[in-house]
Short mmCIF file of C-alpha atoms and ligand atoms in Angstrom, two decimals:
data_model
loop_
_atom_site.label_atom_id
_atom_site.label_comp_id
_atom_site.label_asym_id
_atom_site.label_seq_id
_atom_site.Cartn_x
_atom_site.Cartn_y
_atom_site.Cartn_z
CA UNK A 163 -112.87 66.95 -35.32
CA UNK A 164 -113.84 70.29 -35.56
CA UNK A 165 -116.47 72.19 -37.94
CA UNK A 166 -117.59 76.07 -38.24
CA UNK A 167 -120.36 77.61 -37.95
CA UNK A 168 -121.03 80.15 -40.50
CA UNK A 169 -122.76 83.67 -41.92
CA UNK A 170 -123.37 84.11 -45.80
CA UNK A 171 -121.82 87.49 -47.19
CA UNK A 172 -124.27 87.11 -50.49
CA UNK A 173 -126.14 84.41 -52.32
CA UNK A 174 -129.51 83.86 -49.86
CA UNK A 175 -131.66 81.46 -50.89
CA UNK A 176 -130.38 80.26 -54.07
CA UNK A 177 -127.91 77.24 -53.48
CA UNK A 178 -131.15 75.39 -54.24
CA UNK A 179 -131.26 77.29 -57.58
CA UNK A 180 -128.14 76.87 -58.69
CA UNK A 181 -126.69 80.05 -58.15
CA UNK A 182 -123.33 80.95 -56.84
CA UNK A 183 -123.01 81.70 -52.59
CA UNK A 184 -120.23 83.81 -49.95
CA UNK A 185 -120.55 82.42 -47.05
CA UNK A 186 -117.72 82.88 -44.27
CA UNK A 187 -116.42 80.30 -41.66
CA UNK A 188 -116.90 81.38 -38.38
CA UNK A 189 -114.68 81.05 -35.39
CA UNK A 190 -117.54 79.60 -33.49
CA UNK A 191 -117.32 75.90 -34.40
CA UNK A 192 -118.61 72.41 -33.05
CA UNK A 193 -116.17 70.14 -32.09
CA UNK A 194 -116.50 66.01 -31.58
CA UNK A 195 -114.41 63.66 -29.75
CA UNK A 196 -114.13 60.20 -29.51
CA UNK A 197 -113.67 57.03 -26.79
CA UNK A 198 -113.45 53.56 -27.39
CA UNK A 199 -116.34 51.97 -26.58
CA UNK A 200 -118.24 48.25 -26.43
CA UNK A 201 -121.58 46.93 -28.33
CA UNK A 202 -122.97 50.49 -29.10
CA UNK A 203 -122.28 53.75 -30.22
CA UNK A 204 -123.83 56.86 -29.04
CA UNK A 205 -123.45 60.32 -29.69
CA UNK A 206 -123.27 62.33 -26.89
CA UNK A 207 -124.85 66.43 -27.26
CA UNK A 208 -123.60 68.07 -24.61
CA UNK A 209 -124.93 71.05 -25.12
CA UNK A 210 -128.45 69.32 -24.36
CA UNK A 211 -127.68 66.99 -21.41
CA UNK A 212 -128.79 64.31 -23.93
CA UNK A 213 -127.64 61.14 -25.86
CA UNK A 214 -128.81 58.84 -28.60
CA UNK A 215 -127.63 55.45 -28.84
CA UNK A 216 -127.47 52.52 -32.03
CA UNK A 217 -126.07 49.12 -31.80
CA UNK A 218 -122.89 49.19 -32.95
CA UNK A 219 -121.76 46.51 -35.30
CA UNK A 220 -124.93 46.19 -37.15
CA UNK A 221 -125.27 47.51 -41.08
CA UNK A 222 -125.78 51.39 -41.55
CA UNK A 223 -129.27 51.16 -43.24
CA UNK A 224 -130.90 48.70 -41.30
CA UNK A 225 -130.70 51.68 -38.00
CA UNK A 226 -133.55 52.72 -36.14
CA UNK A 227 -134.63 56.36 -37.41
CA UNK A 228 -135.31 59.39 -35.08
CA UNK A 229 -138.52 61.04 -35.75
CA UNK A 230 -137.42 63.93 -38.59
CA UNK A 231 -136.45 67.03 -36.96
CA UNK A 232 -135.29 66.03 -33.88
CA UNK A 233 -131.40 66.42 -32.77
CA UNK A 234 -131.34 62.86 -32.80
CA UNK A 235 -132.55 62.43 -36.66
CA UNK A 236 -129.49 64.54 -37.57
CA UNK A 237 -126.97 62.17 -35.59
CA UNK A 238 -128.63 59.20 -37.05
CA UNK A 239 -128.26 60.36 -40.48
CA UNK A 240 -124.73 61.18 -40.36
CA UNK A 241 -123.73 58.36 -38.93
CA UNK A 242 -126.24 56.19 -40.92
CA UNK A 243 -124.51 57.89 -43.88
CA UNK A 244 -121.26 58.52 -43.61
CA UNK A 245 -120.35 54.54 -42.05
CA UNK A 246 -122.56 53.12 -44.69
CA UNK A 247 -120.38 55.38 -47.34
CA UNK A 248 -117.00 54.50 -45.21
CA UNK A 249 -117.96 50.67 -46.11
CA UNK A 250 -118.26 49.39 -42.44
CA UNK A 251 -120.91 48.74 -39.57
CA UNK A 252 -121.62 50.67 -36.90
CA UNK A 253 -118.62 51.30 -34.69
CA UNK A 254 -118.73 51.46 -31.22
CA UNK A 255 -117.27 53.99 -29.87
CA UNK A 256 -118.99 57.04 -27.16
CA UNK A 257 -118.77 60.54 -29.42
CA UNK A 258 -118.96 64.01 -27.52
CA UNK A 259 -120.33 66.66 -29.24
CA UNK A 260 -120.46 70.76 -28.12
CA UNK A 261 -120.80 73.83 -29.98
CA UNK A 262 -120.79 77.21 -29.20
CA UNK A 263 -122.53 77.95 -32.76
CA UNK A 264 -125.82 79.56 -31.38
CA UNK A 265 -128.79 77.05 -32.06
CA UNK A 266 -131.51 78.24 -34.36
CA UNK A 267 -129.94 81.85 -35.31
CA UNK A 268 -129.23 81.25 -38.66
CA UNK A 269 -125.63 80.74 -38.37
CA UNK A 270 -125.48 76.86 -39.45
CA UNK A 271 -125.22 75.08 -36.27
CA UNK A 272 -126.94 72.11 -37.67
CA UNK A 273 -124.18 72.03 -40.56
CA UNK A 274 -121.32 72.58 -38.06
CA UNK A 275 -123.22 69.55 -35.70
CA UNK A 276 -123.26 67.22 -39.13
CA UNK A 277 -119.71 67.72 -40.04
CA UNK A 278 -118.23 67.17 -37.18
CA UNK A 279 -119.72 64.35 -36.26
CA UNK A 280 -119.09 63.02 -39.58
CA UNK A 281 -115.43 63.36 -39.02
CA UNK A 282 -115.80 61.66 -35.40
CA UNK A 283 -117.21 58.59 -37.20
CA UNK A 284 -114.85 58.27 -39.54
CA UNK A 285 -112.01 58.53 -36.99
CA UNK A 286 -114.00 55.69 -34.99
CA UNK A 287 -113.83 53.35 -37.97
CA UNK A 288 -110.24 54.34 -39.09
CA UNK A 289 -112.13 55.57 -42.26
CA UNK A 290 -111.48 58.98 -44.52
CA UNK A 291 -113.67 60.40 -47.03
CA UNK A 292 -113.23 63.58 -49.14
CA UNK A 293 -114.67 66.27 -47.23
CA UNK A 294 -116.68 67.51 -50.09
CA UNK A 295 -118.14 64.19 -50.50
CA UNK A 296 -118.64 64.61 -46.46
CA UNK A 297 -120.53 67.42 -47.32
CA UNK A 298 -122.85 65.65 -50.13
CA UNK A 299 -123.54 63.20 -47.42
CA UNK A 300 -124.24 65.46 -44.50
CA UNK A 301 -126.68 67.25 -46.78
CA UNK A 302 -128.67 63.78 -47.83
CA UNK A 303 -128.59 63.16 -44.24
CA UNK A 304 -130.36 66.49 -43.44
CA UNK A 305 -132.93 65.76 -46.56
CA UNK A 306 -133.14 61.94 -45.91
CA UNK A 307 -133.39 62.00 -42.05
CA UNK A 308 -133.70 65.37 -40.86
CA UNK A 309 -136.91 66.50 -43.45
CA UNK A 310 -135.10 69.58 -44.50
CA UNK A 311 -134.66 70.38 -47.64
CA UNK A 312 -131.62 72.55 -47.78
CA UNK A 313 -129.14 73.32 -50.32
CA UNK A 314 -125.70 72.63 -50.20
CA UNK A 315 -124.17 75.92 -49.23
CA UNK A 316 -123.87 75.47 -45.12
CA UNK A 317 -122.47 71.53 -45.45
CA UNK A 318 -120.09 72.78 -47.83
CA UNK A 319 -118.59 75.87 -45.84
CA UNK A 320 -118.88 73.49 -42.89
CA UNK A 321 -116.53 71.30 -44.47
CA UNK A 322 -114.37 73.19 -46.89
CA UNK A 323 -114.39 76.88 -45.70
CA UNK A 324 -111.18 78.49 -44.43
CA UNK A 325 -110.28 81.32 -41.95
CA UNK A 326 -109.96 84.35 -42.93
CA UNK A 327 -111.08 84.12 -46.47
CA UNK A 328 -114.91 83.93 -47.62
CA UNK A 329 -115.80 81.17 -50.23
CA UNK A 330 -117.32 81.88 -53.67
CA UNK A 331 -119.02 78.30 -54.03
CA UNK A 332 -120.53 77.68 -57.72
CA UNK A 333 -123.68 75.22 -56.60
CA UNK A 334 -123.51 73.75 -59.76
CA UNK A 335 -120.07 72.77 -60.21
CA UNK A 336 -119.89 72.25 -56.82
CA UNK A 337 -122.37 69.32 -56.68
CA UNK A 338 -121.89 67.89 -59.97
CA UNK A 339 -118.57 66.53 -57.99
CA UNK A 340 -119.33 66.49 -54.46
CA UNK A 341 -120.10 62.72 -54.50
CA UNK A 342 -117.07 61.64 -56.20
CA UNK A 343 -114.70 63.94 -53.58
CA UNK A 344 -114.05 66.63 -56.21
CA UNK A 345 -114.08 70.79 -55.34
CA UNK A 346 -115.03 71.67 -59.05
CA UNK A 347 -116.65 75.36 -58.07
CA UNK A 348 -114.81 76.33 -55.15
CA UNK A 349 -113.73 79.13 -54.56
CA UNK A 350 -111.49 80.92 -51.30
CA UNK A 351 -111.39 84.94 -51.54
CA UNK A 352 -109.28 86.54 -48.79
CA UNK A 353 -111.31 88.75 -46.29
CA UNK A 354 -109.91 92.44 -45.59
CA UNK A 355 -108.13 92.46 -42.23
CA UNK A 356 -109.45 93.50 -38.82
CA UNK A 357 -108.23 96.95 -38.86
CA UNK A 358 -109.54 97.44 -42.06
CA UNK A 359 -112.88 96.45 -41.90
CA UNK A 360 -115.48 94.44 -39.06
CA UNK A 361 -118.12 92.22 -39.55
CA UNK A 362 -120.79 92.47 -37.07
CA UNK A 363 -123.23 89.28 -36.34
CA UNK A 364 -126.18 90.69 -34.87
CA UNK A 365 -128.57 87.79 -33.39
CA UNK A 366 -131.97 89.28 -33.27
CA UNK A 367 -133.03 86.31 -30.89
CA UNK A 368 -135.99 85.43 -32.85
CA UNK A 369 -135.78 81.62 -33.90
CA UNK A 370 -136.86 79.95 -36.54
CA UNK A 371 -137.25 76.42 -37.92
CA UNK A 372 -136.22 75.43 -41.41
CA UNK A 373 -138.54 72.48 -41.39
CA UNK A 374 -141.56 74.77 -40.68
CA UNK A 375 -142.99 75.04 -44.27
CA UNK A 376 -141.61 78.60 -45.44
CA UNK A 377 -138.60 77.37 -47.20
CA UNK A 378 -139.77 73.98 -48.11
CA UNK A 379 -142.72 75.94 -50.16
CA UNK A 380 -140.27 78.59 -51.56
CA UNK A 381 -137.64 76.02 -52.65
CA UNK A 382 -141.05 74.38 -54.57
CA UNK A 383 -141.76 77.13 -56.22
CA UNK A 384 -138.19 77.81 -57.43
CA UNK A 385 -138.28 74.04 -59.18
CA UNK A 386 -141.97 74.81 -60.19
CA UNK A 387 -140.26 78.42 -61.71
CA UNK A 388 -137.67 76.50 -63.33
CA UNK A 389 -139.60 74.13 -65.25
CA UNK A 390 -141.63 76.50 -66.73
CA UNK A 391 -138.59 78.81 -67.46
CA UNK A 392 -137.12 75.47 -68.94
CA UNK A 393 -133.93 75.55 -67.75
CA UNK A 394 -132.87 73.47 -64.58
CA UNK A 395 -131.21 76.05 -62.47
CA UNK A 396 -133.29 78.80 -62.15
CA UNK A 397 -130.34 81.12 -61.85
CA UNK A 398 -129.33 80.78 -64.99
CA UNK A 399 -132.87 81.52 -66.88
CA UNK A 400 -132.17 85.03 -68.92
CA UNK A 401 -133.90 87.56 -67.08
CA UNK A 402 -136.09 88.75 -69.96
CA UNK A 403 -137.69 85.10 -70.04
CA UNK A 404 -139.36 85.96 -66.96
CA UNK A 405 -142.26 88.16 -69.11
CA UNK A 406 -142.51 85.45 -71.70
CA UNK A 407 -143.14 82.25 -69.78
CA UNK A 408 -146.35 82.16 -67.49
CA UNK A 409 -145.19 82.00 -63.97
CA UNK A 410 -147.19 82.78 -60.86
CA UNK A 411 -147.19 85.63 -58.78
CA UNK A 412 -144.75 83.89 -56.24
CA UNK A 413 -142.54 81.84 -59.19
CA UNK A 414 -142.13 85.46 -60.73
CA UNK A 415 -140.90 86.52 -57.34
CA UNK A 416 -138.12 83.49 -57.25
CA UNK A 417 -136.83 84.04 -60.58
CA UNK A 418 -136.34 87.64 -60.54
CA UNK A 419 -134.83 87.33 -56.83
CA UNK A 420 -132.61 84.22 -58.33
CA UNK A 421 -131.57 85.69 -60.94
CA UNK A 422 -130.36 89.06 -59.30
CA UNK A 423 -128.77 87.45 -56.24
CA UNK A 424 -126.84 85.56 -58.62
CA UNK A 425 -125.45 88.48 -60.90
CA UNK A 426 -125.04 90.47 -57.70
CA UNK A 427 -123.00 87.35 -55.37
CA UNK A 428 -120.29 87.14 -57.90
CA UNK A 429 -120.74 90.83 -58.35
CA UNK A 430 -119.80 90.96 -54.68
CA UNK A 431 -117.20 88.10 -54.59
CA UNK A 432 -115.37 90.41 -57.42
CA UNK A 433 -115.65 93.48 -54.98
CA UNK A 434 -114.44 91.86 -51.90
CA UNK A 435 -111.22 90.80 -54.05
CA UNK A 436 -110.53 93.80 -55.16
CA UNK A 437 -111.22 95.66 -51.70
CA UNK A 438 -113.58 97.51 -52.55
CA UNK A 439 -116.23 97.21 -49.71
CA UNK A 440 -118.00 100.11 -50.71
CA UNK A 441 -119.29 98.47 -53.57
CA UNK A 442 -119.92 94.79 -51.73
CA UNK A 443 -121.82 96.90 -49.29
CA UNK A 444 -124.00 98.39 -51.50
CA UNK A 445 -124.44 94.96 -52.91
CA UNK A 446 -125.56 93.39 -49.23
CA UNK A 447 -128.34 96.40 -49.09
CA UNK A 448 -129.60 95.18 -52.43
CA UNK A 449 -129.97 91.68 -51.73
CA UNK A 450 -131.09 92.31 -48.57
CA UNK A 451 -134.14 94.63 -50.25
CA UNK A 452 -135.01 91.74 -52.44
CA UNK A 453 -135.25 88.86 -49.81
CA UNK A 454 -137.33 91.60 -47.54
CA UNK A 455 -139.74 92.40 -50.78
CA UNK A 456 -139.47 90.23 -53.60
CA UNK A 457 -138.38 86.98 -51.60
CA UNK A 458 -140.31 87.70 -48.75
CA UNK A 459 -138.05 85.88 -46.16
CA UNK A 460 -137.13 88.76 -43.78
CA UNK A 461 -139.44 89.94 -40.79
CA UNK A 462 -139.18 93.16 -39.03
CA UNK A 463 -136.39 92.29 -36.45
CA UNK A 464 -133.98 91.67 -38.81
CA UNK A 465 -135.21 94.83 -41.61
CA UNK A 466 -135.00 97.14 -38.03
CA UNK A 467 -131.14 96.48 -37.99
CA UNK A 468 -130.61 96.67 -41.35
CA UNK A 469 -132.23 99.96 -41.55
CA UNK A 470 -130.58 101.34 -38.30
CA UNK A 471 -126.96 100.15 -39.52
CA UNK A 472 -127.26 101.49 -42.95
CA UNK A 473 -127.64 104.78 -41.88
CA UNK A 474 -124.39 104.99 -39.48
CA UNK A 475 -121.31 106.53 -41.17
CA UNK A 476 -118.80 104.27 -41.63
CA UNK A 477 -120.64 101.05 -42.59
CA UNK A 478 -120.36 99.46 -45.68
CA UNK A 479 -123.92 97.59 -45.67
CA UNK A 480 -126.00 95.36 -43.48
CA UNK A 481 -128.28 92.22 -44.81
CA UNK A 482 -130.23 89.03 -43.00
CA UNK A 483 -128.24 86.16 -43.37
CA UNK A 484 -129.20 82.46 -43.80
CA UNK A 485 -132.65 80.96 -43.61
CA UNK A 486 -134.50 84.23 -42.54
CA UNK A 487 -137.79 84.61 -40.67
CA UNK A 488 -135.78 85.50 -37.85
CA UNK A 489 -131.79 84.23 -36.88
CA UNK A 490 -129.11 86.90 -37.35
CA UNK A 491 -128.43 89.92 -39.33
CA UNK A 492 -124.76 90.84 -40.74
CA UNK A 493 -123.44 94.42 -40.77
CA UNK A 494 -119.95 95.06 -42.67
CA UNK A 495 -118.52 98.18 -41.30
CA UNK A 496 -115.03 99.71 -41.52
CA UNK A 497 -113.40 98.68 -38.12
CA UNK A 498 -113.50 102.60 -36.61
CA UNK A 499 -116.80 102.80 -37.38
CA UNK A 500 -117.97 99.49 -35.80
CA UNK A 501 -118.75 100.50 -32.35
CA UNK A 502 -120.76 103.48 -33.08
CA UNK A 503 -122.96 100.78 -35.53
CA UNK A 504 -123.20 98.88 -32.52
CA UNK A 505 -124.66 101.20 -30.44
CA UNK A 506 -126.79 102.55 -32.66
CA UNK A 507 -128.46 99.25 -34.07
CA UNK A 508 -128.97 98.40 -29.91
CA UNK A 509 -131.05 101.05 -28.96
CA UNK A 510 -133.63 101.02 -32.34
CA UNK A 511 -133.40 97.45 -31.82
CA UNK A 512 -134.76 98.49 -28.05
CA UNK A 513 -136.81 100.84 -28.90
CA UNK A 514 -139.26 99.03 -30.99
CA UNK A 515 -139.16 95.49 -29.92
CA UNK A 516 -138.70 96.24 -25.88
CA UNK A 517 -135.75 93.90 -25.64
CA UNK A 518 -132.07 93.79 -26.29
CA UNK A 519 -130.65 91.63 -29.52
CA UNK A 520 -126.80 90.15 -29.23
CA UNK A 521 -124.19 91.09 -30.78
CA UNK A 522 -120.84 88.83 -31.69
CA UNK A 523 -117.80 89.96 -33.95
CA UNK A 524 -117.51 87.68 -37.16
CA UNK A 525 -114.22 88.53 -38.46
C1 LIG B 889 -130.37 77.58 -44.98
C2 LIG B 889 -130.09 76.35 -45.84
C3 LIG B 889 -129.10 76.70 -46.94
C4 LIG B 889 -129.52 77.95 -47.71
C5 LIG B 889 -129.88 79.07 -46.75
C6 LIG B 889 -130.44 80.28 -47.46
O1 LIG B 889 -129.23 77.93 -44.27
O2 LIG B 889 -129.57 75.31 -45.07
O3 LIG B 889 -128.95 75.61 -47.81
O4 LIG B 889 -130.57 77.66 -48.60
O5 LIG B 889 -130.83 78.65 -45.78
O6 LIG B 889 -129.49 80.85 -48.28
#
């Protein structure tokens, strides 16, 4: 049972609004296995040297629950979840998880954690569930157990992105079905090949936490936007109903960066089919400009690569992807030109913050 990790192309910050998202499946992935075991089942994280146990045989809800925001509030949510949705008990059974998805970096290693485990508990109890619906349930665990109030986007890619292509995902459609094990919305968009183009991942090393209040306020303000916009996915207010309705400083900000992420993700999506990266990379700088300005979600690690990549010949655009605040940064370059981006975003990464950021090849 294996799940990716993943970077968003377009479409930051607005799975929560309703908009449409790119994000790519990574080749870094977490992967679960699975022993027979007696009386209890515990999850094994690797990674961490640590385990968390439940008595196995017992019903799903009545499960002890991990203080929210721990590793160990994610495992008992999916599992919580996913056998109470299987319609069994606890198995027993000893479940290994390890991942080389960076923790923390924006890259989804919390989605990639959920779905596989989901699919290790499944295989304990002989069960199978839709993976959308796998999804839907790995997200309620994150809301439900975890205190993080994400949107659907990285659960979704987690379980229903594929190689090589990047996947449009309508948020709408999307979970209007989810529970029921339908992919209304979904949609798979081939990515150019390696010698045609190279997607850099650029870790900037500076971590952040979802739970920490910045995105649980934004996504508030969104809903608050919404409301007062009158429509229920801020996305799809009309743009000129921004002046007329009075919003706040900050619920302007969210509708006018919803609304423009939107038009420009499927703007993108269209671009990347056709091939023409030019265009999606001009796209990236855009969005990237509003989620620095408008959204307010960058910080000056991640704005120092996009500036220093933009200006290399050869690349197509550069944005922060995921969460912001910190995590990674993704620069789309044409595959000649990606070394010189490289060394170029390394050293004004070095000169102004003293330190080196990583950088990993996403495609
Ligand atoms: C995090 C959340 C996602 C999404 C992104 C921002 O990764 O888990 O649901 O909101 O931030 O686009």
């Amino acid at each position: 049972m294996q799940a990716p990790g993943r970077v968003n192309l377009i479409g930051e910050h607005i799975d929560y609004c309703g908009g449409h998202v790119l994000p790519v499946a990574l080749g870094l992935r977490c992967a679960a296995a699975v022993a027979a075991g007696a009386g209890m089942l515990r999850v094994h994280a690797v990674d961490l040297g640590d385990a968390w146990e439940c008595a196995a045989g017992v019903e799903p809800r009545s499960m002890p629950r991990p203080a929210p925001g721990t590793w160990r509030s994610y495992a008992a949510g999916v599992v919580s979840l996913i056998a109470e949705a299987a319609g069994g008990p606890i198995p027993a059974a000893d479940i290994f998880v390890a991942s080389d998805v960076p923790r923390g970096s924006g890259l989804s290693s919390s989605a990639a954690f959920e779905v596989s485990l989901a699919g290790a508990v499944l295989a304990a109890m002989g069960g199978a569930i839709a993976p959308s619906r796998v999804a839907a349930l790995c997200r309620r665990a994150e809301h439900e157990f975890a205190g993080v109030p994400c949107g659907i986007m990285d659960q979704a890619v987690a379980a229903l992105g594929r190689t090589g292509h990047a996947m449009l995902l309508d948020c709408v459609a999307f979970e209007a079905g989810a529970a029921a094990g339908h992919t209304d919305g979904v949609r798979h968009v081939p990515l150019p090949g390696a010698r045609e183009a190279t997607l850099l991942i650029v870790d900037t090393g500076v971590r952040h936490a979802l739970a920490g209040g910045e995105y649980a306020r934004r996504r508030a303000a969104c809903e608050s936007a919404a409301r007062k916009l009158g429509v229920t996915a801020l996305c799809r207010a009309p743009l000129d109903a921004i002046a007329r309705a009075r919003l706040t400083d900050e619920e302007t900000r969210c509708a006018t960066h919803a609304i423009g992420e939107d038009r420009r993700t499927l703007e993108a999506a269209a671009a990347l089919g056709a091939g023409e990266l030019s265009r999606l990379g001009v796209l990236m700088i855009e969005s990237h400009e509003s989620l620095r300005d408008v959204y307010r979600v960058s910080c000056p690690e991640l704005d120092s690569v996009v500036d220093a990549a933009r200006g290399v010949p050869g690349v197509f655009g550069a944005r922060m992807t995921g969460g912001g605040f910190g995590g990674c940064a993704i620069v789309l370059a044409r595959a000649g030109a990606a070394e010189a981006a490289i060394g170029v975003v390394i050293a004004a990464f070095r000169t102004r913050f003293s330190r080196d950021c990583a950088v990993l090849a996403g495609w």
